[in-house]
Coordinates of C-alpha atoms (C1' of nucleotides) in Angstrom, one line a residue:
Chain A
M1 CA -112.6 123.6 73.5
V2 CA -110.4 126.1 71.5
D3 CA -110.0 125.2 67.3
H4 CA -106.4 125.9 67.8
S5 CA -105.5 125.1 64.2
Q6 CA -104.7 128.2 63.1
L7 CA -103.0 129.0 66.3
T8 CA -98.9 129.7 65.9
E9 CA -97.2 127.9 69.3
A10 CA -97.0 130.8 71.4
E11 CA -100.8 131.6 70.9
Y12 CA -101.3 127.4 71.2
L13 CA -98.7 127.4 74.7
A14 CA -100.8 130.6 76.4
Q15 CA -104.1 128.5 75.8
Y16 CA -102.9 125.0 76.5
N17 CA -104.0 123.4 79.8
V18 CA -102.4 120.1 81.4
Q19 CA -105.8 119.7 83.1
D20 CA -108.0 119.9 80.3
F21 CA -107.1 116.2 79.4
D22 CA -108.1 113.2 81.1
A23 CA -104.6 112.2 82.2
P24 CA -103.1 109.2 84.5
L25 CA -101.5 109.9 88.1
C26 CA -97.9 109.7 88.1
T27 CA -95.9 109.0 90.8
V28 CA -92.0 107.4 91.2
D29 CA -91.7 104.8 93.7
V30 CA -88.4 103.4 95.1
V31 CA -87.5 99.5 96.4
P32 CA -84.4 100.4 98.6
F33 CA -82.8 97.0 99.5
R34 CA -80.3 95.9 102.3
F35 CA -78.3 93.3 103.0
H36 CA -79.0 92.6 106.9
N37 CA -78.1 89.6 109.2
H38 CA -77.7 87.3 106.1
R39 CA -81.1 88.5 104.3
L40 CA -82.4 91.0 101.7
Q41 CA -84.5 93.6 103.5
V42 CA -86.6 95.8 101.9
L43 CA -87.3 99.8 103.5
T44 CA -91.2 100.6 103.8
C45 CA -93.0 103.4 104.9
L46 CA -96.6 103.4 106.6
R47 CA -99.1 105.7 104.9
H48 CA -100.6 108.1 107.1
Q49 CA -103.1 109.2 104.3
H50 CA -105.7 108.1 102.0
P51 CA -105.5 105.6 100.1
A52 CA -103.6 102.6 101.4
K53 CA -103.9 104.7 104.7
E54 CA -102.8 102.6 107.6
Q55 CA -100.7 100.4 105.5
W56 CA -97.1 99.7 104.6
A57 CA -95.8 100.8 101.0
L58 CA -92.0 101.7 99.0
P59 CA -90.9 105.4 100.0
G60 CA -92.5 107.2 97.0
G61 CA -95.0 109.6 95.7
F62 CA -95.7 112.6 93.1
I63 CA -93.6 113.9 91.3
D64 CA -92.8 117.3 92.7
I65 CA -92.9 119.4 89.3
S66 CA -91.7 122.8 91.1
Q67 CA -88.6 121.0 92.8
D68 CA -87.4 118.1 91.2
D69 CA -85.5 118.5 87.9
N70 CA -85.8 114.6 86.8
L71 CA -87.0 111.9 88.0
D72 CA -83.5 110.8 89.0
T73 CA -83.8 113.6 91.5
T74 CA -87.2 113.1 92.4
A75 CA -86.5 108.9 93.6
Q76 CA -83.6 110.7 95.5
R77 CA -85.8 113.2 97.0
K78 CA -88.2 110.4 98.3
L79 CA -85.2 108.3 99.7
A80 CA -83.7 111.0 101.3
A81 CA -86.7 111.5 103.3
K82 CA -87.3 108.2 104.6
I83 CA -83.1 107.5 104.9
G84 CA -81.1 109.9 105.6
T85 CA -77.8 109.1 103.4
E86 CA -77.5 109.0 99.9
A87 CA -77.8 105.5 98.3
P88 CA -74.6 104.4 96.7
Y89 CA -76.5 102.4 93.7
L90 CA -79.4 104.0 92.5
E91 CA -81.4 102.5 89.1
Q92 CA -84.3 103.1 87.4
V93 CA -86.3 99.6 86.4
Q94 CA -90.2 99.6 84.7
T95 CA -92.5 102.1 84.4
V96 CA -95.6 100.5 85.6
G97 CA -98.8 101.7 83.9
N98 CA -102.6 100.5 84.3
Q99 CA -106.1 101.2 85.6
Q100 CA -106.1 98.6 88.8
R101 CA -103.0 99.8 90.7
D102 CA -104.1 102.7 92.4
P103 CA -108.1 103.6 94.1
R104 CA -108.1 106.3 92.5
G105 CA -108.0 105.7 89.3
W106 CA -105.8 104.9 85.8
S107 CA -102.1 105.4 87.6
I108 CA -98.7 105.1 86.4
T109 CA -95.0 104.5 89.0
V110 CA -91.5 104.8 87.9
V111 CA -90.2 102.1 89.6
Y112 CA -86.2 102.6 90.7
Y113 CA -84.4 100.4 93.1
A114 CA -81.8 101.5 95.4
L115 CA -78.5 99.5 97.3
F116 CA -77.6 100.2 100.6
P117 CA -75.0 99.1 102.9
G118 CA -75.5 96.4 105.6
S119 CA -74.2 98.8 107.7
A120 CA -77.2 101.3 107.0
A121 CA -78.2 99.1 110.0
N122 CA -76.8 101.1 112.5
Q123 CA -78.4 104.0 111.1
V124 CA -81.7 105.2 113.0
L125 CA -84.8 105.0 111.5
L126 CA -88.0 107.6 110.9
P127 CA -90.9 106.3 113.0
D128 CA -93.2 104.3 111.1
T129 CA -90.0 103.2 108.5
R130 CA -89.4 99.7 108.7
W131 CA -86.8 97.2 107.0
L132 CA -88.7 94.0 106.0
T133 CA -87.3 90.5 105.1
L134 CA -87.5 89.1 101.8
Q135 CA -89.6 85.7 101.6
G136 CA -89.3 84.2 97.7
N137 CA -89.8 87.5 95.2
T138 CA -91.1 90.0 97.6
V139 CA -91.6 91.1 101.3
G140 CA -93.6 88.4 103.8
Q141 CA -96.6 91.0 104.5
L142 CA -98.8 92.5 102.0
L143 CA -98.5 96.2 100.9
A144 CA -100.5 99.0 100.1
F145 CA -101.2 99.1 95.9
D146 CA -99.4 97.0 93.8
H147 CA -95.9 97.3 95.9
N148 CA -95.3 93.7 96.5
Q149 CA -95.2 93.3 92.8
L150 CA -93.1 96.3 92.3
I151 CA -90.8 94.7 94.3
S152 CA -91.0 91.2 92.6
V153 CA -90.2 93.8 89.8
A154 CA -87.2 95.0 91.3
L155 CA -85.6 91.7 92.6
E156 CA -85.8 90.3 89.2
R157 CA -83.6 92.7 88.0
L158 CA -81.5 92.8 90.9
Q159 CA -81.1 89.4 90.4
N160 CA -80.1 89.5 86.9
K161 CA -77.7 92.1 87.6
V162 CA -75.7 90.6 90.0
Q163 CA -74.9 87.7 87.5
Y164 CA -72.5 90.4 85.8
T165 CA -71.7 93.2 87.6
S166 CA -70.3 94.9 90.6
L167 CA -73.3 95.4 92.4
P168 CA -73.2 93.0 95.4
V169 CA -70.1 95.0 97.1
Y170 CA -72.9 98.4 97.2
L171 CA -75.0 95.8 99.9
L172 CA -71.7 96.0 101.8
P173 CA -70.2 98.0 104.7
E174 CA -67.2 100.1 104.1
C175 CA -65.0 96.6 105.1
F176 CA -65.9 93.5 103.7
T177 CA -64.8 90.0 102.8
L178 CA -65.5 87.7 100.3
A179 CA -67.0 85.2 102.3
D180 CA -69.0 88.1 102.5
I181 CA -70.0 88.7 98.6
S182 CA -70.8 85.0 98.5
D183 CA -73.8 85.8 101.0
V184 CA -75.0 88.8 99.4
F185 CA -75.2 86.3 96.5
L186 CA -76.7 84.0 98.7
A187 CA -79.2 86.0 100.0
I188 CA -80.1 87.9 96.3
L189 CA -80.0 84.7 94.0
G190 CA -80.6 81.3 96.9
K191 CA -77.5 80.0 95.6
T192 CA -73.8 81.7 95.4
P193 CA -71.3 80.8 92.8
P194 CA -68.2 79.0 93.5
M195 CA -65.5 81.5 95.8
R196 CA -63.0 80.5 92.9
S197 CA -65.3 82.2 90.8
I198 CA -66.5 85.3 93.2
R199 CA -62.3 85.7 94.2
N200 CA -61.2 85.8 90.1
R201 CA -63.9 88.4 89.5
F202 CA -64.0 90.9 92.3
L203 CA -60.2 90.3 93.1
N204 CA -59.1 92.7 90.2
E205 CA -57.2 95.8 89.5
D206 CA -59.7 98.0 89.6
L207 CA -62.3 97.2 92.0
L208 CA -61.4 96.5 95.6
E209 CA -58.2 97.3 97.7
D210 CA -56.8 95.3 100.8
T211 CA -57.1 97.2 103.7
G212 CA -54.9 95.3 105.8
E213 CA -57.0 94.1 108.4
K214 CA -58.3 91.0 109.0
R215 CA -61.6 89.5 110.0
Y216 CA -60.7 86.9 113.0
G217 CA -62.6 83.8 113.8
S218 CA -62.2 80.8 115.0
N219 CA -60.2 79.7 111.9
R220 CA -58.3 81.3 109.6
P221 CA -58.9 85.3 109.3
A222 CA -60.3 86.7 106.1
T223 CA -58.7 89.1 104.7
L224 CA -61.2 92.8 104.6
Y225 CA -61.3 94.6 102.0
R226 CA -62.8 98.0 100.8
L227 CA -63.8 99.5 97.5
K228 CA -61.1 101.7 95.7
K229 CA -61.9 105.0 95.5
T230 CA -61.7 105.7 92.1
A231 CA -63.9 102.4 91.6
V232 CA -67.2 102.1 89.8
A233 CA -70.0 99.7 89.3
Q234 CA -68.0 96.7 86.8
F235 CA -70.0 94.9 83.8
Y236 CA -68.4 91.7 83.6
N237 CA -68.9 89.5 80.4
R238 CA -70.4 86.4 81.3
L239 CA -72.8 84.7 83.1
Y240 CA -72.4 82.7 86.2
H241 CA -73.6 79.2 85.4
T242 CA -74.4 77.8 88.8
T243 CA -76.6 80.3 89.7
Q244 CA -79.1 79.7 87.0
Chain B
M1 CA -109.0 121.7 100.2
V2 CA -110.7 119.4 101.9
D3 CA -109.0 118.3 105.3
H4 CA -109.7 114.6 104.2
S5 CA -107.7 113.4 108.0
Q6 CA -110.6 112.2 109.5
L7 CA -112.6 110.4 106.2
T8 CA -112.9 107.1 105.2
E9 CA -111.2 105.6 102.1
A10 CA -114.5 105.5 100.6
E11 CA -115.5 109.2 101.2
Y12 CA -112.1 110.3 100.2
L13 CA -112.1 109.2 96.8
A14 CA -115.0 110.5 96.4
Q15 CA -113.9 113.9 96.9
Y16 CA -110.3 113.1 95.4
N17 CA -110.4 114.7 91.9
V18 CA -106.9 114.2 89.7
Q19 CA -106.2 118.0 88.3
D20 CA -106.1 119.4 92.3
F21 CA -102.7 118.5 91.9
D22 CA -99.7 120.1 89.3
A23 CA -98.7 117.2 87.4
P24 CA -96.2 116.2 84.7
L25 CA -98.0 115.8 80.9
C26 CA -97.5 112.0 80.7
T27 CA -96.9 110.3 77.1
V28 CA -95.7 106.7 75.7
D29 CA -93.1 107.5 72.8
V30 CA -91.7 104.5 70.7
V31 CA -89.1 103.4 68.5
P32 CA -89.5 101.8 65.6
F33 CA -86.4 100.2 64.3
R34 CA -86.3 98.2 61.1
F35 CA -83.3 96.9 58.7
H36 CA -83.1 98.2 55.1
N37 CA -80.5 98.6 52.8
H38 CA -78.0 97.7 55.2
R39 CA -79.3 100.2 57.0
L40 CA -80.5 100.7 60.4
Q41 CA -83.7 103.0 59.9
V42 CA -86.4 104.9 62.4
L43 CA -89.8 105.5 61.5
T44 CA -90.6 108.9 62.4
C45 CA -94.3 111.1 61.6
L46 CA -95.2 114.5 60.7
R47 CA -96.7 116.7 63.5
H48 CA -100.3 118.2 62.5
Q49 CA -100.8 120.2 66.0
H50 CA -99.1 122.2 68.3
P51 CA -96.2 122.2 69.8
A52 CA -93.8 121.0 67.5
K53 CA -96.1 121.4 64.6
E54 CA -95.0 120.6 60.9
Q55 CA -91.9 119.0 62.6
W56 CA -90.9 115.0 62.6
A57 CA -91.4 112.8 65.9
L58 CA -91.8 109.0 66.9
P59 CA -94.9 107.6 67.0
G60 CA -96.4 108.6 70.5
G61 CA -98.9 110.9 72.1
F62 CA -100.5 110.9 75.7
I63 CA -102.4 107.4 77.6
D64 CA -106.0 106.8 76.9
I65 CA -106.9 106.3 80.2
S66 CA -110.0 105.1 78.9
Q67 CA -109.1 102.8 76.3
D68 CA -105.7 101.4 77.0
D69 CA -105.3 99.1 79.8
N70 CA -101.3 99.5 80.6
L71 CA -98.7 100.8 79.2
D72 CA -97.6 98.0 76.8
T73 CA -101.1 98.4 75.2
T74 CA -100.9 102.1 74.9
A75 CA -97.3 101.5 72.7
Q76 CA -99.3 99.0 70.5
R77 CA -101.8 101.4 69.7
K78 CA -99.6 104.0 69.3
L79 CA -98.0 101.7 66.6
A80 CA -100.5 100.4 64.8
A81 CA -102.2 103.4 64.3
K82 CA -99.0 104.0 62.2
I83 CA -97.8 100.8 60.9
G84 CA -100.6 98.5 60.3
T85 CA -98.6 95.1 61.5
E86 CA -98.1 94.5 64.8
A87 CA -94.3 94.4 66.3
P88 CA -92.5 91.2 66.5
Y89 CA -90.2 92.5 69.2
L90 CA -91.4 95.3 71.9
E91 CA -89.4 96.3 74.8
Q92 CA -89.6 99.2 77.2
V93 CA -86.5 101.0 77.5
Q94 CA -86.5 103.9 80.4
T95 CA -88.6 106.6 81.4
V96 CA -87.7 110.4 80.9
G97 CA -89.3 113.2 82.7
N98 CA -88.2 116.9 83.1
Q99 CA -88.8 120.5 82.5
Q100 CA -87.4 121.2 78.9
R101 CA -88.4 118.4 77.3
D102 CA -91.6 119.8 76.5
P103 CA -92.7 123.4 76.2
R104 CA -95.9 122.6 77.8
G105 CA -93.4 121.9 81.0
W106 CA -92.8 119.2 83.2
S107 CA -93.5 116.0 81.1
I108 CA -92.6 112.4 81.4
T109 CA -92.8 110.0 78.4
V110 CA -92.5 106.1 78.9
V111 CA -90.2 104.8 75.6
Y112 CA -90.5 101.5 74.6
Y113 CA -88.7 100.3 71.1
A114 CA -90.0 98.2 68.5
L115 CA -88.2 95.8 65.9
F116 CA -89.2 95.2 62.4
P117 CA -88.7 93.1 60.0
G118 CA -86.8 94.4 56.8
S119 CA -89.8 93.1 54.8
A120 CA -92.3 96.2 56.5
A121 CA -90.3 97.4 53.4
N122 CA -92.7 96.7 50.6
Q123 CA -95.4 97.9 53.1
V124 CA -97.5 101.0 52.4
L125 CA -97.1 103.8 54.8
L126 CA -99.6 106.7 55.7
P127 CA -98.6 109.5 54.4
D128 CA -96.7 112.6 56.4
T129 CA -94.5 108.6 57.5
R130 CA -90.9 108.4 57.2
W131 CA -88.0 105.9 58.0
L132 CA -85.4 107.4 59.1
T133 CA -82.1 105.9 58.6
L134 CA -79.8 106.1 61.4
Q135 CA -76.3 108.2 61.6
G136 CA -74.5 108.1 64.3
N137 CA -76.5 107.2 67.6
T138 CA -79.9 109.1 66.4
V139 CA -81.5 109.9 63.2
G140 CA -79.5 112.7 60.5
Q141 CA -82.5 115.1 61.2
L142 CA -83.7 117.3 63.6
L143 CA -86.6 115.7 65.5
A144 CA -89.2 117.5 67.8
F145 CA -88.8 117.9 71.6
D146 CA -86.1 115.3 72.4
H147 CA -87.0 112.3 70.6
N148 CA -83.5 112.4 68.8
Q149 CA -81.8 111.4 72.9
L150 CA -84.6 108.9 73.0
I151 CA -83.6 107.2 69.7
S152 CA -80.0 107.1 71.1
V153 CA -81.4 105.9 74.3
A154 CA -83.1 103.2 72.7
L155 CA -80.3 102.5 70.2
E156 CA -78.1 102.2 73.3
R157 CA -80.4 99.9 74.9
L158 CA -80.3 97.6 71.3
Q159 CA -76.6 97.7 71.3
N160 CA -76.4 96.0 74.1
K161 CA -79.3 93.4 73.7
V162 CA -77.7 92.2 70.1
Q163 CA -74.3 91.8 72.3
Y164 CA -76.3 88.6 74.1
T165 CA -79.6 87.9 72.8
S166 CA -80.6 86.6 69.6
L167 CA -82.9 89.9 68.8
P168 CA -81.2 90.3 65.2
V169 CA -83.6 87.7 63.6
Y170 CA -86.3 90.0 64.3
L171 CA -85.2 93.0 62.3
L172 CA -85.3 90.5 59.2
P173 CA -87.7 89.1 57.0
E174 CA -89.0 85.5 57.2
C175 CA -86.4 83.6 55.4
F176 CA -82.8 85.2 55.9
T177 CA -78.9 83.6 55.8
L178 CA -76.6 84.2 58.3
A179 CA -74.9 86.4 56.1
D180 CA -77.9 89.1 56.8
I181 CA -77.5 88.4 60.4
S182 CA -73.9 89.2 60.3
D183 CA -75.1 92.7 58.3
V184 CA -77.7 93.5 61.0
F185 CA -74.8 93.6 63.6
L186 CA -72.7 96.3 61.4
A187 CA -75.7 98.2 61.1
I188 CA -76.6 98.2 64.6
L189 CA -72.8 98.2 66.1
G190 CA -70.5 99.1 63.4
K191 CA -68.8 96.1 63.5
T192 CA -70.0 92.5 63.2
P193 CA -68.8 89.3 65.5
P194 CA -66.6 86.5 63.5
M195 CA -69.5 84.4 61.3
R196 CA -68.0 81.9 62.9
S197 CA -69.4 82.7 66.5
I198 CA -72.8 83.6 64.9
R199 CA -72.6 80.1 63.5
N200 CA -72.3 79.1 66.9
R201 CA -74.9 80.8 68.6
F202 CA -77.3 81.0 66.1
L203 CA -77.5 77.5 64.4
N204 CA -79.0 75.8 67.6
E205 CA -81.5 73.6 68.2
D206 CA -84.3 75.9 69.6
L207 CA -83.5 79.2 66.9
L208 CA -83.9 78.8 63.2
E209 CA -84.6 76.0 61.1
D210 CA -83.4 75.5 57.2
T211 CA -85.8 75.9 54.9
G212 CA -84.4 74.0 52.1
E213 CA -84.5 76.8 50.1
K214 CA -80.9 78.4 48.8
R215 CA -80.4 82.2 48.0
Y216 CA -78.3 82.2 44.5
G217 CA -75.5 84.8 43.9
S218 CA -72.3 84.9 41.5
N219 CA -70.9 82.3 44.4
R220 CA -72.1 79.6 46.9
P221 CA -75.5 79.5 47.2
A222 CA -76.2 80.5 50.8
T223 CA -78.7 78.6 52.8
L224 CA -82.1 80.3 54.0
Y225 CA -83.5 79.6 57.2
R226 CA -86.6 80.8 59.2
L227 CA -87.3 81.1 62.9
K228 CA -88.8 78.1 64.2
K229 CA -92.9 78.2 64.9
T230 CA -92.1 77.6 68.6
A231 CA -88.7 79.9 68.9
V232 CA -88.8 82.7 71.5
A233 CA -86.0 85.2 72.1
Q234 CA -82.8 83.8 73.3
F235 CA -80.2 84.7 75.9
Y236 CA -77.1 83.5 75.6
N237 CA -74.4 83.9 78.8
R238 CA -71.5 85.6 77.1
L239 CA -71.0 89.2 75.3
Y240 CA -68.8 89.0 72.0
H241 CA -65.3 90.7 72.7
T242 CA -64.8 91.7 68.9
T243 CA -67.7 93.9 68.9
Q244 CA -66.9 96.0 72.2
Chain C
dT1 C1' -60.9 77.7 35.2
dA2 C1' -61.3 82.0 38.3
dA3 C1' -64.0 84.9 41.4
dA4 C1' -67.1 85.1 44.8
dT5 C1' -68.9 84.1 49.5
dA6 C1' -70.8 79.8 52.4
dG7 C1' -69.5 76.6 55.6
dT8 C1' -66.1 73.9 58.5
dG9 C1' -62.5 72.1 61.2
dT10 C1' -59.6 73.0 64.5
dC11 C1' -56.4 75.4 67.9
dT12 C1' -56.2 79.2 71.2
dA13 C1' -58.1 82.5 74.7
dT14 C1' -60.8 83.4 78.6
dG15 C1' -62.9 82.6 82.2
dA16 C1' -66.5 79.7 85.1
dG17 C1' -66.2 76.1 87.7
dA18 C1' -64.5 71.0 90.4
dC19 C1' -61.8 69.7 93.6
dA20 C1' -57.9 69.2 95.8
dA21 C1' -54.3 70.6 98.4
dT22 C1' -52.5 74.2 101.5
dA23 C1' -52.3 78.3 105.1
dT24 C1' -53.6 80.1 109.4
dC25 C1' -56.2 81.8 113.0
dC26 C1' -58.5 79.8 117.6
dG27 C1' -59.8 76.8 121.1
Chain D
dC1 C1' -52.7 69.1 117.8
dG2 C1' -58.1 69.4 115.4
dG3 C1' -61.4 72.1 114.0
dA4 C1' -62.7 75.5 110.8
dT5 C1' -62.8 78.7 107.5
dA6 C1' -59.6 81.4 103.8
dT7 C1' -57.0 80.7 100.0
dT8 C1' -54.6 78.9 96.2
dG9 C1' -52.8 75.8 92.5
dT10 C1' -54.9 73.2 88.7
dC11 C1' -57.4 70.8 85.8
dT12 C1' -62.0 70.9 83.0
dC13 C1' -65.5 72.5 79.8
dA14 C1' -68.1 76.2 77.1
dT15 C1' -67.7 79.2 74.1
dA16 C1' -66.0 83.3 71.6
dG17 C1' -62.7 84.2 68.2
dA18 C1' -58.7 83.4 64.4
dC19 C1' -57.3 81.3 60.6
dA20 C1' -56.8 77.9 57.4
dC21 C1' -59.4 74.6 54.3
dT22 C1' -63.5 72.9 51.8
dA23 C1' -67.7 73.7 48.9
dT24 C1' -70.7 75.3 45.7
dT25 C1' -72.4 78.2 42.8
dT26 C1' -71.9 81.9 38.3
dA27 C1' -69.5 84.0 34.6

DNA sequence: TAAATAGTGTCTATGAGACAATATCCG
DNA sequence: CGGATATTGTCTCATAGACACTATTTA
């Protein structure tokens, strides 16, 4: 190897080769959540290449250093390749790295999660792409690599975050009722805060607007709301007690 | 390149070479905070190698795939190399990756922050290692790479987190007063919650114990507390209003 | 005793939560 | 009307926060 103690930075960079060093593999994986039939689901794809060939895995893969501006771009590109629509909510959760998680050797993955509206239900899926229903902390089947654990990590973040944000609305279609929000809490946390508390929080000036429409059943019809055009994710400064 | 569509996974792995692909550089950087002389400070080190030679930088560097079990290990090793003692609190914040942050090309860094007790003040530092005082969102001098921004990212997380956790105690020496906690809030947030609120929160069964000692000044002496041996980081379920 | 900071008592504000009461639909 | 779910009213509880008051030291 070159002795570069005497080089200028330009000379150093000219002789520098990334591949001279043992580096970990580096990927981005996204946990795409949706709320469908009163359950939380995660999108997975069947792998056609080694390793973990013919196993189901989260959307994700290598950073394309010639195309991707930054890690968020990579995450969005991986999502776009599997779901046509852009995620209304995308957030980086954690980076996991160790020797064991990939048979090719030491690897790290930057884990994101994305929230999709339930209406993503109607969308045509690519072949070999499936929404798997959450059971407990992860999906009910064994996924490639450590992807079951990555789902747990993302879910845990989501569980914490719905306690003090307006995130549940990103899992709902354009129009929804307050009872729908309650159902989202139930799917994510296994419990739901009292409707009184949900109403107090979600029916504020900046978040929702009454569509004027109602959802009819064999009972009093429920008001349908939609996200205000100007709405952004809101943060509240207390947690619910009843969901802990 | 080999056509590996027909290979077994074992055959695939045998011929797989990490370096066949354009991968980003991959590092871990730690923002070590301490509270000293009523200010928040960050430990930095003078670089002796290219790139950014002779510039001050955060402790950090490449993952050692032959030594490090996981990313937390890498962070702890990088810290240990610069500060003898282990960090009482270490947390992964975010992973930043883009083309611009390192002159060698596309690179990612997993950012951690660590909290050290003010008594780390007394400790002997390695040469070319300095605690820099925070000014605004970062330190007052230009650091290597995007390290000023990484400090901002870590600080922002710390600012959020002190609002609903017991983290301030990890920046204090073994024995401290409630006024010291207030000073930590001031250093981190620029404001401090009312002493009444600090007392209500921090003087609970599980966190602190009275040492029996007092700190004397030209006034009523203050009770000195210490962390209970069994204490872990606590989470509260409201934010302060006065510090927002 | 005065200055200064530590610590307590108490009332208010906010928002979660329990729960009863009322509203509005369908069949 | 009766069943069912939506929505509102109201009281309680926990805790942040304002603020006055008391406590304990040094000079």
